[in-house]
mmCIF file of C-alpha atoms and ligand atoms in Angstrom:
data_model
loop_
_atom_site.group_PDB
_atom_site.id
_atom_site.type_symbol
_atom_site.label_atom_id
_atom_site.label_comp_id
_atom_site.label_asym_id
_atom_site.label_seq_id
_atom_site.Cartn_x
_atom_site.Cartn_y
_atom_site.Cartn_z
ATOM 1 C CA MET A 1 -7.441 28.384 -19.637
ATOM 2 C CA HIS A 2 -4.470 28.664 -17.250
ATOM 3 C CA THR A 3 -3.370 32.271 -16.801
ATOM 4 C CA HIS A 4 -1.132 31.729 -13.774
ATOM 5 C CA GLN A 5 2.658 31.583 -13.934
ATOM 6 C CA SER A 6 4.302 28.178 -13.460
ATOM 7 C CA PRO A 7 6.363 27.778 -10.296
ATOM 8 C CA PRO A 8 10.125 27.303 -10.830
ATOM 9 C CA PRO A 9 10.942 23.591 -11.472
ATOM 10 C CA SER A 10 12.958 23.276 -8.249
ATOM 11 C CA SER A 11 9.872 24.027 -6.151
ATOM 12 C CA ILE A 12 7.715 21.405 -7.878
ATOM 13 C CA PRO A 13 7.412 18.256 -5.740
ATOM 14 C CA LYS A 14 8.684 15.062 -7.338
ATOM 15 C CA TYR A 15 5.230 13.494 -7.575
ATOM 16 C CA LEU A 16 4.316 16.196 -10.081
ATOM 17 C CA GLN A 17 7.392 16.085 -12.280
ATOM 18 C CA GLU A 18 5.925 14.577 -15.400
ATOM 19 C CA ASN A 19 8.733 15.944 -17.574
ATOM 20 C CA ASP A 20 11.182 13.364 -16.249
ATOM 21 C CA LEU A 21 9.408 10.391 -17.873
ATOM 22 C CA THR A 22 11.651 7.781 -19.489
ATOM 23 C CA GLN A 23 11.333 7.010 -23.207
ATOM 24 C CA GLU A 24 9.980 3.512 -22.429
ATOM 25 C CA CYS A 25 7.317 5.145 -20.322
ATOM 26 C CA ARG A 26 6.398 7.638 -22.999
ATOM 27 C CA ASP A 27 6.088 4.809 -25.539
ATOM 28 C CA VAL A 28 3.755 2.796 -23.286
ATOM 29 C CA ILE A 29 1.696 5.820 -22.302
ATOM 30 C CA SER A 30 1.273 7.072 -25.864
ATOM 31 C CA SER A 31 -1.202 4.323 -26.754
ATOM 32 C CA LEU A 32 -3.216 4.407 -23.508
ATOM 33 C CA PRO A 33 -6.487 6.194 -22.708
ATOM 34 C CA THR A 34 -5.560 9.322 -20.734
ATOM 35 C CA GLU A 35 -7.332 11.645 -18.298
ATOM 36 C CA GLU A 36 -6.177 14.560 -16.202
ATOM 37 C CA ASP A 37 -5.147 13.472 -12.733
ATOM 38 C CA TRP A 38 -6.926 14.840 -9.644
ATOM 39 C CA VAL A 39 -3.860 16.764 -8.456
ATOM 40 C CA GLY A 40 -3.430 18.543 -11.807
ATOM 41 C CA SER A 41 -0.188 19.012 -13.827
ATOM 42 C CA ASN A 42 -0.141 15.257 -14.228
ATOM 43 C CA HIS A 43 -2.061 12.522 -16.059
ATOM 44 C CA LEU A 44 -3.689 9.194 -15.389
ATOM 45 C CA HIS A 45 -3.368 6.355 -17.916
ATOM 46 C CA LEU A 46 -5.538 3.273 -18.189
ATOM 47 C CA PHE A 47 -2.943 0.513 -17.946
ATOM 48 C CA GLN A 48 -3.999 -3.151 -17.649
ATOM 49 C CA GLY A 49 -7.470 -1.968 -16.623
ATOM 50 C CA PHE A 50 -6.361 0.482 -13.902
ATOM 51 C CA TRP A 51 -5.592 4.202 -13.851
ATOM 52 C CA ILE A 52 -1.901 4.787 -13.180
ATOM 53 C CA ILE A 53 -0.404 8.227 -12.717
ATOM 54 C CA SER A 54 2.235 9.126 -15.308
ATOM 55 C CA THR A 55 4.969 9.766 -12.744
ATOM 56 C CA CYS A 56 4.494 6.239 -11.349
ATOM 57 C CA MET A 57 4.528 4.440 -14.689
ATOM 58 C CA ALA A 58 8.301 3.848 -14.859
ATOM 59 C CA GLY A 59 8.205 2.277 -11.406
ATOM 60 C CA VAL A 60 5.218 0.097 -12.283
ATOM 61 C CA LEU A 61 6.932 -1.210 -15.423
ATOM 62 C CA ALA A 62 10.209 -1.904 -13.621
ATOM 63 C CA PHE A 63 8.454 -3.562 -10.673
ATOM 64 C CA GLN A 64 6.545 -5.853 -13.037
ATOM 65 C CA LYS A 65 9.650 -6.687 -15.023
ATOM 66 C CA TYR A 66 12.320 -7.121 -12.383
ATOM 67 C CA PHE A 67 10.787 -7.962 -9.011
ATOM 68 C CA GLN A 68 11.762 -11.413 -7.791
ATOM 69 C CA ALA A 69 9.442 -12.460 -4.998
ATOM 70 C CA ARG A 70 10.524 -14.808 -2.264
ATOM 71 C CA ASP A 71 8.156 -17.229 -0.589
ATOM 72 C CA THR A 72 8.812 -15.468 2.700
ATOM 73 C CA ASP A 73 7.914 -11.996 1.388
ATOM 74 C CA ILE A 74 4.989 -10.090 2.826
ATOM 75 C CA ILE A 75 3.225 -7.559 0.647
ATOM 76 C CA LEU A 76 0.713 -5.082 1.962
ATOM 77 C CA ALA A 77 -1.661 -4.185 -0.880
ATOM 78 C CA THR A 78 -4.220 -1.402 -0.608
ATOM 79 C CA THR A 79 -6.480 0.925 -2.507
ATOM 80 C CA PRO A 80 -5.252 4.470 -1.894
ATOM 81 C CA LYS A 81 -6.740 6.029 1.270
ATOM 82 C CA ALA A 82 -7.848 2.680 2.695
ATOM 83 C CA GLY A 83 -5.588 3.111 5.727
ATOM 84 C CA THR A 84 -2.288 2.055 4.159
ATOM 85 C CA THR A 85 -0.248 4.221 6.542
ATOM 86 C CA TRP A 86 -1.965 2.651 9.538
ATOM 87 C CA LEU A 87 -1.488 -0.933 8.375
ATOM 88 C CA LYS A 88 2.124 -0.247 7.414
ATOM 89 C CA ALA A 89 2.745 0.831 10.998
ATOM 90 C CA ILE A 90 0.911 -2.210 12.363
ATOM 91 C CA LEU A 91 2.673 -4.757 10.157
ATOM 92 C CA PHE A 92 6.076 -3.214 10.813
ATOM 93 C CA SER A 93 5.498 -3.310 14.581
ATOM 94 C CA LEU A 94 4.069 -6.811 14.470
ATOM 95 C CA LEU A 95 6.892 -8.347 12.457
ATOM 96 C CA ASN A 96 9.653 -6.495 14.326
ATOM 97 C CA ARG A 97 8.263 -6.801 17.831
ATOM 98 C CA VAL A 98 11.179 -8.899 19.021
ATOM 99 C CA HIS A 99 13.709 -6.337 17.756
ATOM 100 C CA TYR A 100 12.023 -3.346 19.401
ATOM 101 C CA PRO A 101 10.704 -4.398 22.799
ATOM 102 C CA ASP A 102 11.271 -0.889 24.161
ATOM 103 C CA LEU A 103 8.405 1.135 22.708
ATOM 104 C CA LEU A 104 10.048 4.371 23.802
ATOM 105 C CA LYS A 105 12.795 3.686 21.285
ATOM 106 C CA HIS A 106 10.586 2.382 18.496
ATOM 107 C CA PRO A 107 11.446 3.447 14.896
ATOM 108 C CA LEU A 108 7.836 4.561 14.373
ATOM 109 C CA LEU A 109 8.454 7.410 16.813
ATOM 110 C CA THR A 110 11.009 8.942 14.473
ATOM 111 C CA SER A 111 10.121 7.606 11.003
ATOM 112 C CA ASN A 112 6.948 7.906 8.977
ATOM 113 C CA PRO A 113 5.423 4.443 8.257
ATOM 114 C CA HIS A 114 5.964 4.978 4.509
ATOM 115 C CA VAL A 115 9.703 5.183 5.120
ATOM 116 C CA LEU A 116 9.725 1.943 7.094
ATOM 117 C CA VAL A 117 7.539 0.068 4.603
ATOM 118 C CA PRO A 118 8.182 1.436 1.103
ATOM 119 C CA PHE A 119 5.945 1.119 -1.924
ATOM 120 C CA LEU A 120 7.470 -1.239 -4.471
ATOM 121 C CA GLU A 121 6.367 0.658 -7.558
ATOM 122 C CA THR A 122 6.794 4.228 -6.347
ATOM 123 C CA ASP A 123 9.628 4.117 -3.804
ATOM 124 C CA LEU A 124 11.849 1.177 -4.713
ATOM 125 C CA TYR A 125 11.599 0.635 -8.461
ATOM 126 C CA ILE A 126 11.191 4.257 -9.490
ATOM 127 C CA GLU A 127 14.602 5.655 -8.584
ATOM 128 C CA ASN A 128 16.682 2.749 -9.681
ATOM 129 C CA GLN A 129 15.338 0.340 -12.256
ATOM 130 C CA VAL A 130 16.594 -2.686 -10.290
ATOM 131 C CA PRO A 131 16.924 -1.622 -6.665
ATOM 132 C CA ASP A 132 19.198 -3.366 -4.229
ATOM 133 C CA LEU A 133 16.847 -5.114 -1.825
ATOM 134 C CA THR A 134 19.542 -6.951 0.098
ATOM 135 C CA SER A 135 19.253 -4.619 3.078
ATOM 136 C CA PHE A 136 15.696 -5.846 3.722
ATOM 137 C CA VAL A 137 15.702 -8.239 6.606
ATOM 138 C CA TYR A 138 13.721 -11.472 6.553
ATOM 139 C CA PRO A 139 10.763 -11.469 6.147
ATOM 140 C CA ARG A 140 10.870 -8.645 3.612
ATOM 141 C CA LEU A 141 7.908 -6.329 4.050
ATOM 142 C CA PHE A 142 6.809 -4.238 1.068
ATOM 143 C CA SER A 143 3.682 -2.462 -0.043
ATOM 144 C CA THR A 144 1.887 -1.791 -3.299
ATOM 145 C CA HIS A 145 -1.172 -0.045 -4.685
ATOM 146 C CA LEU A 146 -1.303 -2.223 -7.807
ATOM 147 C CA SER A 147 -4.346 -4.418 -8.409
ATOM 148 C CA TYR A 148 -3.898 -8.170 -8.050
ATOM 149 C CA ASN A 149 -3.969 -8.556 -11.845
ATOM 150 C CA SER A 150 -1.045 -6.167 -12.277
ATOM 151 C CA LEU A 151 1.260 -7.722 -9.692
ATOM 152 C CA PRO A 152 4.473 -9.166 -11.134
ATOM 153 C CA THR A 153 4.186 -12.808 -12.208
ATOM 154 C CA SER A 154 6.865 -13.719 -9.706
ATOM 155 C CA ALA A 155 4.741 -12.419 -6.825
ATOM 156 C CA LYS A 156 1.647 -14.271 -8.024
ATOM 157 C CA ALA A 157 3.560 -17.505 -8.616
ATOM 158 C CA SER A 158 5.405 -17.405 -5.305
ATOM 159 C CA ASN A 159 4.109 -18.436 -1.928
ATOM 160 C CA CYS A 160 4.435 -14.894 -0.551
ATOM 161 C CA LYS A 161 1.704 -13.563 1.717
ATOM 162 C CA ILE A 162 -0.433 -10.618 0.720
ATOM 163 C CA VAL A 163 -2.396 -8.592 3.240
ATOM 164 C CA TYR A 164 -5.017 -6.550 1.408
ATOM 165 C CA LEU A 165 -6.807 -3.621 2.997
ATOM 166 C CA CYS A 166 -9.750 -1.697 1.575
ATOM 167 C CA ARG A 167 -12.323 0.739 2.944
ATOM 168 C CA ASN A 168 -15.900 1.644 2.161
ATOM 169 C CA PRO A 169 -16.057 3.569 -1.127
ATOM 170 C CA LYS A 170 -17.716 6.685 0.344
ATOM 171 C CA ASP A 171 -15.014 7.340 2.951
ATOM 172 C CA THR A 172 -12.336 6.286 0.463
ATOM 173 C CA PHE A 173 -13.602 8.884 -1.985
ATOM 174 C CA VAL A 174 -13.831 11.690 0.592
ATOM 175 C CA SER A 175 -10.359 10.878 1.909
ATOM 176 C CA LEU A 176 -8.918 10.855 -1.616
ATOM 177 C CA TRP A 177 -10.596 14.153 -2.438
ATOM 178 C CA HIS A 178 -9.030 15.802 0.630
ATOM 179 C CA PHE A 179 -5.650 14.210 -0.018
ATOM 180 C CA THR A 180 -5.405 15.251 -3.662
ATOM 181 C CA ASN A 181 -6.576 18.775 -2.838
ATOM 182 C CA LYS A 182 -3.784 18.986 -0.303
ATOM 183 C CA LEU A 183 -1.236 17.937 -2.913
ATOM 184 C CA LYS A 184 -2.402 20.467 -5.491
ATOM 185 C CA LEU A 185 -0.042 23.387 -5.923
ATOM 186 C CA ARG A 186 -2.970 25.745 -6.216
ATOM 187 C CA GLY A 187 -6.754 25.656 -5.983
ATOM 188 C CA THR A 188 -8.970 22.708 -5.159
ATOM 189 C CA ASN A 189 -11.014 20.210 -7.149
ATOM 190 C CA SER A 190 -14.700 20.627 -6.687
ATOM 191 C CA LEU A 191 -16.300 17.733 -4.847
ATOM 192 C CA GLU A 192 -18.708 17.207 -7.761
ATOM 193 C CA GLU A 193 -15.952 17.011 -10.359
ATOM 194 C CA ALA A 194 -13.935 14.523 -8.308
ATOM 195 C CA PHE A 195 -17.071 12.505 -7.525
ATOM 196 C CA ASP A 196 -17.873 12.188 -11.203
ATOM 197 C CA LYS A 197 -14.366 10.880 -11.908
ATOM 198 C CA PHE A 198 -14.458 8.443 -8.988
ATOM 199 C CA CYS A 199 -17.813 7.029 -10.144
ATOM 200 C CA ARG A 200 -16.418 6.586 -13.669
ATOM 201 C CA GLY A 201 -13.508 4.690 -12.142
ATOM 202 C CA VAL A 202 -11.019 7.445 -12.971
ATOM 203 C CA SER A 203 -9.124 7.621 -9.695
ATOM 204 C CA LEU A 204 -5.657 6.699 -8.471
ATOM 205 C CA TYR A 205 -5.274 2.935 -9.193
ATOM 206 C CA GLY A 206 -9.012 2.833 -9.839
ATOM 207 C CA PRO A 207 -11.638 1.780 -10.734
ATOM 208 C CA TYR A 208 -11.945 1.368 -6.963
ATOM 209 C CA TRP A 209 -14.412 -1.535 -7.281
ATOM 210 C CA ASP A 210 -12.275 -3.527 -9.737
ATOM 211 C CA HIS A 211 -9.297 -3.131 -7.421
ATOM 212 C CA VAL A 212 -11.221 -4.492 -4.443
ATOM 213 C CA LEU A 213 -12.688 -7.314 -6.530
ATOM 214 C CA SER A 214 -9.302 -8.361 -7.884
ATOM 215 C CA PHE A 215 -8.027 -9.149 -4.377
ATOM 216 C CA TRP A 216 -11.368 -10.363 -3.058
ATOM 217 C CA LYS A 217 -11.614 -13.078 -5.716
ATOM 218 C CA GLU A 218 -8.054 -14.168 -5.127
ATOM 219 C CA SER A 219 -8.503 -14.209 -1.346
ATOM 220 C CA ILE A 220 -11.422 -16.632 -1.756
ATOM 221 C CA GLU A 221 -9.473 -18.916 -4.052
ATOM 222 C CA ASN A 222 -6.229 -18.645 -2.174
ATOM 223 C CA PRO A 223 -6.896 -17.865 1.499
ATOM 224 C CA GLN A 224 -3.500 -19.222 2.585
ATOM 225 C CA ASN A 225 -1.765 -16.438 0.695
ATOM 226 C CA ILE A 226 -4.183 -13.522 0.680
ATOM 227 C CA LEU A 227 -5.843 -11.995 3.699
ATOM 228 C CA PHE A 228 -8.646 -9.548 2.901
ATOM 229 C CA LEU A 229 -9.176 -6.794 5.493
ATOM 230 C CA LYS A 230 -11.519 -3.837 5.830
ATOM 231 C CA TYR A 231 -10.697 -0.520 7.537
ATOM 232 C CA GLU A 232 -14.077 -0.450 9.272
ATOM 233 C CA LYS A 233 -13.562 -3.883 10.800
ATOM 234 C CA MET A 234 -10.068 -2.889 11.958
ATOM 235 C CA LYS A 235 -11.603 0.111 13.689
ATOM 236 C CA GLU A 236 -14.392 -1.914 15.214
ATOM 237 C CA GLN A 237 -12.452 -4.932 16.437
ATOM 238 C CA PRO A 238 -8.784 -3.979 16.358
ATOM 239 C CA THR A 239 -7.505 -6.664 18.726
ATOM 240 C CA TYR A 240 -9.414 -9.426 16.918
ATOM 241 C CA GLU A 241 -8.144 -8.248 13.528
ATOM 242 C CA LEU A 242 -4.554 -7.860 14.709
ATOM 243 C CA ARG A 243 -4.509 -11.394 16.123
ATOM 244 C CA LYS A 244 -5.933 -12.614 12.808
ATOM 245 C CA VAL A 245 -3.165 -10.849 10.875
ATOM 246 C CA ALA A 246 -0.496 -12.264 13.198
ATOM 247 C CA GLU A 247 -1.796 -15.792 12.701
ATOM 248 C CA PHE A 248 -2.045 -15.357 8.952
ATOM 249 C CA LEU A 249 1.573 -14.187 8.821
ATOM 250 C CA GLY A 250 2.707 -17.140 10.895
ATOM 251 C CA CYS A 251 3.700 -15.097 13.945
ATOM 252 C CA PRO A 252 0.777 -15.466 16.397
ATOM 253 C CA PHE A 253 1.058 -13.813 19.796
ATOM 254 C CA THR A 254 2.384 -16.164 22.438
ATOM 255 C CA PRO A 255 0.542 -16.576 25.771
ATOM 256 C CA GLU A 256 3.383 -14.578 27.377
ATOM 257 C CA GLU A 257 2.921 -11.744 24.887
ATOM 258 C CA GLU A 258 -0.823 -11.813 25.435
ATOM 259 C CA ALA A 259 -0.273 -11.609 29.191
ATOM 260 C CA LYS A 260 2.113 -8.677 28.757
ATOM 261 C CA GLY A 261 -0.412 -6.764 26.652
ATOM 262 C CA VAL A 262 1.669 -6.706 23.451
ATOM 263 C CA VAL A 263 -1.460 -6.645 21.249
ATOM 264 C CA ASN A 264 -2.703 -3.440 22.822
ATOM 265 C CA ASP A 265 0.798 -1.967 22.884
ATOM 266 C CA ILE A 266 1.050 -2.320 19.106
ATOM 267 C CA LEU A 267 -2.418 -0.874 18.593
ATOM 268 C CA SER A 268 -1.678 2.126 20.851
ATOM 269 C CA LEU A 269 1.640 2.788 19.152
ATOM 270 C CA CYS A 270 -0.041 2.702 15.728
ATOM 271 C CA SER A 271 -3.212 4.545 16.686
ATOM 272 C CA PHE A 272 -4.229 7.652 14.788
ATOM 273 C CA ASP A 273 -3.983 9.746 17.945
ATOM 274 C CA ASN A 274 -0.427 8.649 18.589
ATOM 275 C CA LEU A 275 1.007 8.673 15.057
ATOM 276 C CA SER A 276 -0.668 11.900 13.964
ATOM 277 C CA THR A 277 0.754 13.867 16.884
ATOM 278 C CA LEU A 278 4.367 12.729 16.486
ATOM 279 C CA GLU A 279 6.686 15.471 15.303
ATOM 280 C CA VAL A 280 7.960 13.319 12.436
ATOM 281 C CA ASN A 281 4.435 13.013 11.036
ATOM 282 C CA LYS A 282 3.464 16.636 11.599
ATOM 283 C CA SER A 283 6.359 17.980 9.547
ATOM 284 C CA GLY A 284 8.738 16.908 6.830
ATOM 285 C CA LYS A 285 8.281 15.243 3.480
ATOM 286 C CA LEU A 286 8.761 11.811 1.971
ATOM 287 C CA SER A 287 11.364 11.390 -0.775
ATOM 288 C CA SER A 288 8.461 11.459 -3.252
ATOM 289 C CA GLY A 289 7.704 15.019 -2.091
ATOM 290 C CA HIS A 290 4.466 14.123 -0.286
ATOM 291 C CA PRO A 291 4.174 15.943 3.050
ATOM 292 C CA ASN A 292 4.034 13.452 5.944
ATOM 293 C CA GLU A 293 1.057 15.152 7.527
ATOM 294 C CA ALA A 294 -1.084 14.584 4.406
ATOM 295 C CA PHE A 295 -1.478 10.930 5.449
ATOM 296 C CA PHE A 296 -3.151 11.822 8.739
ATOM 297 C CA ARG A 297 -6.413 13.719 8.419
ATOM 298 C CA LEU A 298 -9.231 12.431 10.619
ATOM 299 C CA GLY A 299 -9.031 8.646 10.759
ATOM 300 C CA LYS A 300 -12.743 8.007 11.357
ATOM 301 C CA VAL A 301 -15.438 5.841 9.815
ATOM 302 C CA GLY A 302 -18.396 7.622 8.216
ATOM 303 C CA ASP A 303 -16.930 11.087 7.619
ATOM 304 C CA TYR A 304 -18.586 10.955 4.184
ATOM 305 C CA THR A 305 -21.842 12.048 5.817
ATOM 306 C CA ASN A 306 -20.252 15.489 6.268
ATOM 307 C CA TYR A 307 -19.544 15.867 2.550
ATOM 308 C CA LEU A 308 -21.772 13.790 0.284
ATOM 309 C CA THR A 309 -25.330 14.717 -0.613
ATOM 310 C CA ALA A 310 -28.107 12.131 -0.351
ATOM 311 C CA GLU A 311 -27.986 11.767 -4.165
ATOM 312 C CA MET A 312 -24.242 11.130 -4.115
ATOM 313 C CA VAL A 313 -24.627 8.508 -1.392
ATOM 314 C CA GLU A 314 -27.401 6.851 -3.323
ATOM 315 C CA LYS A 315 -25.338 6.825 -6.517
ATOM 316 C CA LEU A 316 -22.223 5.356 -4.890
ATOM 317 C CA ASP A 317 -24.307 2.755 -3.051
ATOM 318 C CA ARG A 318 -25.986 1.766 -6.315
ATOM 319 C CA ILE A 319 -22.686 1.388 -8.174
ATOM 320 C CA THR A 320 -21.228 -0.582 -5.282
ATOM 321 C CA GLU A 321 -24.205 -2.896 -5.141
ATOM 322 C CA GLU A 322 -24.056 -3.522 -8.870
ATOM 323 C CA LYS A 323 -20.323 -4.130 -8.921
ATOM 324 C CA PHE A 324 -20.314 -6.418 -5.888
ATOM 325 C CA ARG A 325 -23.594 -8.198 -6.681
ATOM 326 C CA GLU A 326 -21.936 -11.548 -7.340
ATOM 327 C CA THR A 327 -19.983 -11.444 -4.091
ATOM 328 C CA GLN A 328 -20.718 -11.501 -0.380
ATOM 329 C CA LEU A 329 -18.927 -8.156 -0.087
ATOM 330 C CA LYS A 330 -20.701 -5.546 1.994
ATOM 331 C CA PHE A 331 -19.526 -2.259 3.454
HETATM 332 P P1 A3P B 1 -9.121 10.168 6.377
HETATM 333 O O1 A3P B 1 -8.755 11.057 5.230
HETATM 334 O O2 A3P B 1 -10.525 9.654 6.278
HETATM 335 O O3 A3P B 1 -8.829 10.758 7.694
HETATM 336 P P2 A3P B 1 -3.774 5.894 3.339
HETATM 337 O O4 A3P B 1 -2.844 5.642 4.469
HETATM 338 O O5 A3P B 1 -4.171 4.653 2.611
HETATM 339 O O6 A3P B 1 -3.287 6.971 2.456
HETATM 340 O O7 A3P B 1 -5.146 6.365 4.003
HETATM 341 C C1 A3P B 1 -5.225 7.566 4.688
HETATM 342 C C2 A3P B 1 -6.434 7.524 5.573
HETATM 343 O O8 A3P B 1 -6.139 6.731 6.717
HETATM 344 C C3 A3P B 1 -6.799 8.902 6.088
HETATM 345 O O9 A3P B 1 -8.205 8.859 6.273
HETATM 346 C C4 A3P B 1 -6.013 8.944 7.372
HETATM 347 O O10 A3P B 1 -6.442 9.919 8.273
HETATM 348 C C5 A3P B 1 -6.259 7.540 7.887
HETATM 349 N N1 A3P B 1 -5.248 7.117 8.864
HETATM 350 C C6 A3P B 1 -3.935 7.424 8.903
HETATM 351 N N2 A3P B 1 -3.352 6.880 9.964
HETATM 352 C C7 A3P B 1 -4.304 6.204 10.633
HETATM 353 C C8 A3P B 1 -4.301 5.440 11.852
HETATM 354 N N3 A3P B 1 -3.208 5.280 12.545
HETATM 355 N N4 A3P B 1 -5.481 4.891 12.240
HETATM 356 C C9 A3P B 1 -6.599 5.060 11.526
HETATM 357 N N5 A3P B 1 -6.672 5.789 10.389
HETATM 358 C C10 A3P B 1 -5.538 6.353 9.940
#
């Protein structure tokens, strides 16, 4: 039972304001399986096979209904906590490298990557049902957390390119647990409680495994349009992976750029050490109310060993093996 007093509405961040839901949203949500969200004061709904937070539902519906993809569009798709912020920075720098040759004046030094590369369903389609996207320069670069199945028909039917990033489930879980605890207005979720939900698939845009599989399958069938990346591989071989992304997006590094060290320049600019120490990312909030610093915690592979018990590791490994049995996917 909750005995605490509620904070005044003005102090509640936007991502928690469930009371503002549209009628269309309430109608859709009313028939869906529902669970309490990890941050509290909010709910998750099982929509088209994935758990969507109530405050994002209006944006998801509008994105699906109104988005008109162009063949030249680039969409960065991720499971939450896979390294979205990192890849947003990388893709923005890669695609705009001609516009910002002077790294000392680069927009990433003064803007959080989520501002430069907005989420379609939670930044663009949530405020305004049909946002004006004319200010986006060619090629338009967007991001999404939706599964492949839930992408708008226009995106799936177009020739747009999708870069998908995921991360091993153990680090993804630990990162999500920290992140949602940070966003809670009070208290923390116990690791055990959150772990149980994650394993049952009840997590932001989860089940995690179904999300990964949705893009994996499509990337096999349609490698021209979907590039499947892993956080661990990006960490291990960043220059190799960045060149791969550049080629996939049709903007490979020229011999002159290679000679000038542009690949390493982009990686240094977008590194955890650089981005996490910039003033813009240490303070301030996104328009959604999320604090910028919440997206930069540790940025390492294998931090799960500091949190999960041997039984938890064994359980997650078993689920992962079962879910990915039919695939070549390994983490
Ligand atoms: P940890 O919580 O393990 O540190 P997302 O951007 O999808 O929300 O994912 C956040 C995770 O990516 C966090 O992981 C965060 O620290 C890490 N991250 C953020 N910026 C990064 C960067 N530039 N390089 C590597 N990892 C980064």
